[in-house]
Structures are given as C-alpha cells and as structure tokens.
Amino acid sequence: GAGVSQSPSNKVTEKGKDVELRCDPISGHTALYWYRQSLGQGLEFLIYFQGNSAPDKSGLPSDRFSAERTGGSVSTLTIQRTQQEDSAVYLCASSWGLSGNTIYFGEGSWLTVV
Amino acid sequence: GESVGLHLPTLSVQEGDNSIINCAYSNSASDYFIWYKQESGKGPQFIIDIRSNMDKRQGQRVTVLLNKTVKHLSLQIAATQPGDSAVYFCAENRGNTPLVFGKGTRLSVIA
C-alpha cells in the first residue's frame, strides 16, 4: 500500500481481555517497529523486526506483550490480560532497513482498557 | 544516561513569524536525526532528516541545523502558519538500533 496501515483504529476492551493489533507496512520495507504513546507523552519503543533476524524485544514492558511478523510483512502485536495502564496509542512504523533510513508511521491503534 | 530531549516543552508563535524548536542529544555516536510532526489524533509525520556528516539541510519552509560540537539539533520553520500547530519530536538513530525519541515540543501558532 501507499503507507503503513494499522487496524483497528480504535479498540475498547475490558480489563483482563486479550487484544490483537495489526500492522501492514509499506511494501518492500524490511524493518518494522512498534512504539507506544501514552496521552501527551513521547514515543516508547516496544519491538522491532529486521528482515529474517530475531526481533529486538528489549522494549516490551512485560511478558503480557508479544509480537510476530509473518512472511516478512504483516505484524501483529498481542497484549494478553490487558490492564488499564495498557491504554495508549500503539504506533507501527516501517523503513528500508534499520540504520539511517527514514521511518514512516501509521496512524496508530488507540487502545482503551476499561 | 544517554538521551534525546528538548529544551522547551511548549512554544507559542505569531502567525507569519519564524519558529525554532530545539533538541539536545547526548550520544556523540548518533549519526542520523529526524524531525517528526504529530497532529492531534494522528501518527508522526516525517518532516526532514539530517546525517551527521552535514551541518544544515533545507526543505520546504523548514531547515534543520546540526551542531555536533554541542550535540544540538534545531528545526526552523519559516513563516509559521496555523497548520504548523502540532507536537514536534526529534529522534536519533544510533547505528543499528531503533530511533530514540525526545518528549516533544508543542507548537501553538497564534493567528
């Protein structure tokens, strides 16, 4: 597609439920990133995928968070047993490679845990 | 510790004036810097980037300046317009690591 596509754009879920957020990167981009942004805050790195290399999961806040990238394209971020503090915008981005390449963001998935 | 940050959290500018948004970084190994604009309810939008082998780069109404001596980055917006109102983030890339973002500066344009 023309840009990074994320779905759903908005999600309201009950505390304790699992959620899945999807990201479809720009075609051909080998690097894919997930960031989290709480209200009025900066971007917090969660995880990135680069080609066939093992993902860098160093930013995931707990073991309730996981992500996978199938076929080097679409990625899914899964949050298990959601908590209210998980409420945030989850932003996906992609780029040609990792170092020194422009990273393009999607519009984000707004998650509200009630 | 190493960080990317901003000097001013908010900036109010009269329409038509020039805006300058500043950013400091602490890692001299950083070799790539990007400025993003984020409007309310939207994802960050790429504005302009600069590599460490450059001091200045110009785009349409925007200029990024890099001072490696004092590890300082700035974004200049000429003839600021109401549509420039947004939060601006600087970010740095340190080799093969993901972008690290500053906390952002909110630019408010007064008509």
Short mmCIF file of C-alpha atoms in Angstrom, two decimals:
data_model
loop_
_atom_site.label_atom_id
_atom_site.label_comp_id
_atom_site.label_asym_id
_atom_site.label_seq_id
_atom_site.Cartn_x
_atom_site.Cartn_y
_atom_site.Cartn_z
CA GLY A 1 0.00 0.00 0.00
CA ALA A 2 0.91 3.65 -0.10
CA GLY A 3 1.53 3.92 3.61
CA VAL A 4 1.66 1.99 6.85
CA SER A 5 -1.78 0.65 7.64
CA GLN A 6 -2.96 -0.22 11.14
CA SER A 7 -6.11 -1.84 12.44
CA PRO A 8 -8.25 -1.43 14.35
CA SER A 9 -8.01 2.34 14.55
CA ASN A 10 -9.83 2.28 17.87
CA LYS A 11 -10.36 -0.53 20.36
CA VAL A 12 -12.15 -0.52 23.69
CA THR A 13 -11.67 -3.66 25.72
CA GLU A 14 -12.42 -4.89 29.21
CA LYS A 15 -9.64 -5.37 31.70
CA GLY A 16 -8.31 -8.91 31.53
CA LYS A 17 -9.18 -9.49 27.89
CA ASP A 18 -6.60 -10.14 25.17
CA VAL A 19 -6.23 -7.78 22.20
CA GLU A 20 -4.52 -8.06 18.84
CA LEU A 21 -3.33 -5.06 16.86
CA ARG A 22 -2.36 -5.41 13.22
CA CYS A 23 0.18 -3.56 11.12
CA ASP A 24 0.66 -3.73 7.36
CA PRO A 25 3.94 -1.98 6.50
CA ILE A 26 4.90 -0.18 3.32
CA SER A 27 5.52 -2.74 0.61
CA GLY A 28 9.17 -3.76 0.43
CA HIS A 29 10.20 -2.29 3.78
CA THR A 30 12.31 -4.82 5.65
CA ALA A 31 12.22 -3.17 9.06
CA LEU A 32 9.05 -2.90 11.14
CA TYR A 33 8.69 -1.22 14.53
CA TRP A 34 6.11 -0.96 17.28
CA TYR A 35 6.01 2.06 19.56
CA ARG A 36 3.60 3.03 22.31
CA GLN A 37 2.48 6.56 23.10
CA SER A 38 0.56 7.40 26.24
CA LEU A 39 -1.59 10.52 26.32
CA GLY A 40 0.55 13.63 25.93
CA GLN A 41 3.78 11.66 26.07
CA GLY A 42 6.61 10.75 23.74
CA LEU A 43 7.09 7.53 21.86
CA GLU A 44 8.20 4.46 23.77
CA PHE A 45 9.97 1.76 21.74
CA LEU A 46 8.49 -1.72 22.12
CA ILE A 47 9.91 -4.09 19.49
CA TYR A 48 11.35 -4.16 16.01
CA PHE A 49 11.79 -6.70 13.24
CA GLN A 50 14.53 -6.53 10.63
CA GLY A 51 14.36 -8.98 7.75
CA ASN A 52 14.80 -12.55 8.92
CA SER A 53 16.77 -11.62 12.02
CA ALA A 54 15.49 -12.35 15.50
CA PRO A 55 13.35 -9.42 16.69
CA ASP A 56 14.62 -6.95 19.25
CA LYS A 57 12.11 -7.32 22.09
CA SER A 58 14.04 -5.19 24.56
CA GLY A 59 11.30 -2.57 24.84
CA LEU A 60 8.38 -4.83 25.67
CA PRO A 61 7.15 -3.78 29.14
CA SER A 62 6.07 -7.22 30.33
CA ASP A 63 5.57 -10.81 29.21
CA ARG A 64 1.93 -9.98 28.50
CA PHE A 65 3.17 -8.25 25.34
CA SER A 66 4.27 -10.18 22.29
CA ALA A 67 4.56 -9.59 18.57
CA GLU A 68 5.11 -11.58 15.46
CA ARG A 69 5.74 -10.81 11.85
CA THR A 70 4.57 -13.33 9.30
CA GLY A 71 6.23 -13.70 5.92
CA GLY A 72 8.34 -10.61 6.48
CA SER A 73 5.32 -8.35 6.03
CA VAL A 74 2.27 -8.05 8.27
CA SER A 75 2.84 -7.85 12.02
CA THR A 76 0.54 -8.49 14.97
CA LEU A 77 1.07 -7.05 18.44
CA THR A 78 -0.74 -9.06 21.11
CA ILE A 79 -1.46 -7.86 24.62
CA GLN A 80 -2.71 -10.55 26.97
CA ARG A 81 -4.77 -9.94 30.10
CA THR A 82 -4.96 -6.21 29.40
CA GLN A 83 -4.61 -3.72 32.25
CA GLN A 84 -5.78 -0.13 32.43
CA GLU A 85 -2.20 1.10 32.19
CA ASP A 86 -2.02 -0.50 28.74
CA SER A 87 -4.35 2.22 27.46
CA ALA A 88 -2.35 4.15 24.85
CA VAL A 89 -1.84 4.63 21.15
CA TYR A 90 0.13 1.81 19.59
CA LEU A 91 2.07 3.04 16.59
CA CYS A 92 3.58 0.88 13.90
CA ALA A 93 6.31 2.08 11.55
CA SER A 94 8.42 0.67 8.76
CA SER A 95 11.59 1.52 6.85
CA TRP A 96 14.10 0.26 4.30
CA GLY A 97 16.48 -1.43 6.68
CA LEU A 98 17.31 -0.22 10.14
CA SER A 99 20.19 2.21 10.16
CA GLY A 100 19.89 5.69 8.80
CA ASN A 101 16.68 5.20 6.89
CA THR A 102 13.52 7.25 7.17
CA ILE A 103 10.89 5.58 9.30
CA TYR A 104 7.27 6.07 8.29
CA PHE A 105 4.48 5.73 10.81
CA GLY A 106 0.91 4.57 10.59
CA GLU A 107 -1.94 6.46 12.21
CA GLY A 108 -1.94 4.21 15.24
CA SER A 109 -4.35 1.96 17.09
CA TRP A 110 -5.99 3.72 20.03
CA LEU A 111 -6.48 1.19 22.83
CA THR A 112 -8.68 1.92 25.82
CA VAL A 113 -8.88 -0.64 28.62
CA VAL A 114 -11.93 -0.18 30.86
CA GLY B 1 22.36 8.40 30.85
CA GLU B 2 22.13 8.79 27.11
CA SER B 3 19.03 10.60 25.99
CA VAL B 4 17.39 12.76 23.43
CA GLY B 5 15.49 15.67 24.87
CA LEU B 6 14.01 19.06 24.16
CA HIS B 7 14.72 22.42 25.77
CA LEU B 8 11.19 23.81 25.54
CA PRO B 9 8.03 21.80 26.10
CA THR B 10 5.73 24.47 24.57
CA LEU B 11 6.24 27.23 22.06
CA SER B 12 3.77 29.93 21.02
CA VAL B 13 4.49 31.82 17.81
CA GLN B 14 2.68 34.55 15.96
CA GLU B 15 1.46 33.59 12.52
CA GLY B 16 4.00 34.64 9.92
CA ASP B 17 6.94 34.61 12.31
CA ASN B 18 9.70 32.04 12.21
CA SER B 19 9.73 29.16 14.71
CA ILE B 20 12.75 27.47 16.19
CA ILE B 21 12.42 24.17 18.04
CA ASN B 22 15.48 22.84 19.82
CA CYS B 23 16.67 19.39 20.75
CA ALA B 24 19.70 18.10 22.63
CA TYR B 25 21.28 14.70 22.32
CA SER B 26 23.97 13.12 24.45
CA ASN B 27 25.41 10.31 22.33
CA SER B 28 28.16 11.50 20.02
CA ALA B 29 27.86 8.19 18.15
CA SER B 30 24.43 9.16 16.81
CA ASP B 31 24.68 9.53 13.07
CA TYR B 32 21.16 10.17 11.85
CA PHE B 33 18.47 12.54 13.08
CA ILE B 34 14.86 13.03 12.11
CA TRP B 35 12.20 15.60 12.93
CA TYR B 36 8.58 14.47 13.07
CA LYS B 37 5.35 16.45 13.29
CA GLN B 38 2.38 14.94 15.07
CA GLU B 39 -1.06 16.48 14.80
CA SER B 40 -3.77 15.61 17.26
CA GLY B 41 -5.12 12.12 16.72
CA LYS B 42 -2.61 11.23 14.02
CA GLY B 43 0.64 9.34 13.73
CA PRO B 44 4.01 11.13 13.50
CA GLN B 45 4.71 12.57 10.08
CA PHE B 46 8.24 12.79 8.70
CA ILE B 47 9.39 16.38 8.17
CA ILE B 48 13.11 16.35 7.48
CA ASP B 49 16.22 14.38 8.34
CA ILE B 50 19.94 15.03 8.54
CA ARG B 51 23.02 12.85 8.75
CA SER B 52 25.96 13.55 10.98
CA ASN B 53 28.22 14.47 8.06
CA MET B 54 26.06 17.54 7.43
CA ASP B 55 25.50 20.76 9.39
CA LYS B 56 22.41 22.02 7.65
CA ARG B 57 19.65 20.76 5.45
CA GLN B 58 16.76 22.66 3.95
CA GLY B 59 13.32 21.59 2.89
CA GLN B 60 10.18 23.45 2.02
CA ARG B 61 9.89 26.18 4.70
CA VAL B 62 11.90 24.02 7.11
CA THR B 63 15.59 23.91 7.93
CA VAL B 64 17.38 21.52 10.25
CA LEU B 65 20.66 22.53 11.83
CA LEU B 66 23.04 20.11 13.47
CA ASN B 67 25.79 21.26 15.81
CA LYS B 68 27.85 18.21 16.68
CA THR B 69 30.20 20.18 18.90
CA VAL B 70 27.48 20.85 21.46
CA LYS B 71 25.24 17.95 20.40
CA HIS B 72 22.36 20.19 19.46
CA LEU B 73 19.69 19.88 16.80
CA SER B 74 17.16 22.51 15.78
CA LEU B 75 14.20 22.77 13.46
CA GLN B 76 13.43 26.12 11.93
CA ILE B 77 10.04 26.77 10.35
CA ALA B 78 9.79 29.86 8.19
CA ALA B 79 6.62 31.98 8.06
CA THR B 80 4.78 29.80 10.55
CA GLN B 81 1.20 29.01 9.62
CA PRO B 82 -1.78 27.81 11.68
CA GLY B 83 -1.38 24.40 10.02
CA ASP B 84 2.03 24.09 11.64
CA SER B 85 0.42 23.79 15.06
CA ALA B 86 1.36 20.34 16.32
CA VAL B 87 3.78 18.49 18.54
CA TYR B 88 7.27 18.18 17.11
CA PHE B 89 9.60 15.33 18.01
CA CYS B 90 13.27 14.92 17.32
CA ALA B 91 14.66 11.41 17.08
CA GLU B 92 18.10 9.94 16.73
CA ASN B 93 19.43 6.76 15.26
CA ARG B 94 22.47 5.14 16.81
CA GLY B 95 23.75 2.66 14.31
CA ASN B 96 21.63 -0.48 14.07
CA THR B 97 19.24 0.46 16.83
CA PRO B 98 15.70 1.81 16.65
CA LEU B 99 15.02 5.50 16.70
CA VAL B 100 15.03 7.10 20.14
CA PHE B 101 12.54 9.93 20.51
CA GLY B 102 12.54 13.04 22.62
CA LYS B 103 9.47 14.04 24.63
CA GLY B 104 8.22 16.57 22.09
CA THR B 105 7.53 20.29 21.86
CA ARG B 106 4.06 21.63 21.30
CA LEU B 107 3.98 24.46 18.78
CA SER B 108 1.00 26.77 19.01
CA VAL B 109 0.50 29.31 16.24
CA ILE B 110 -1.35 32.47 17.20
CA ALA B 111 -3.41 33.92 14.36
#
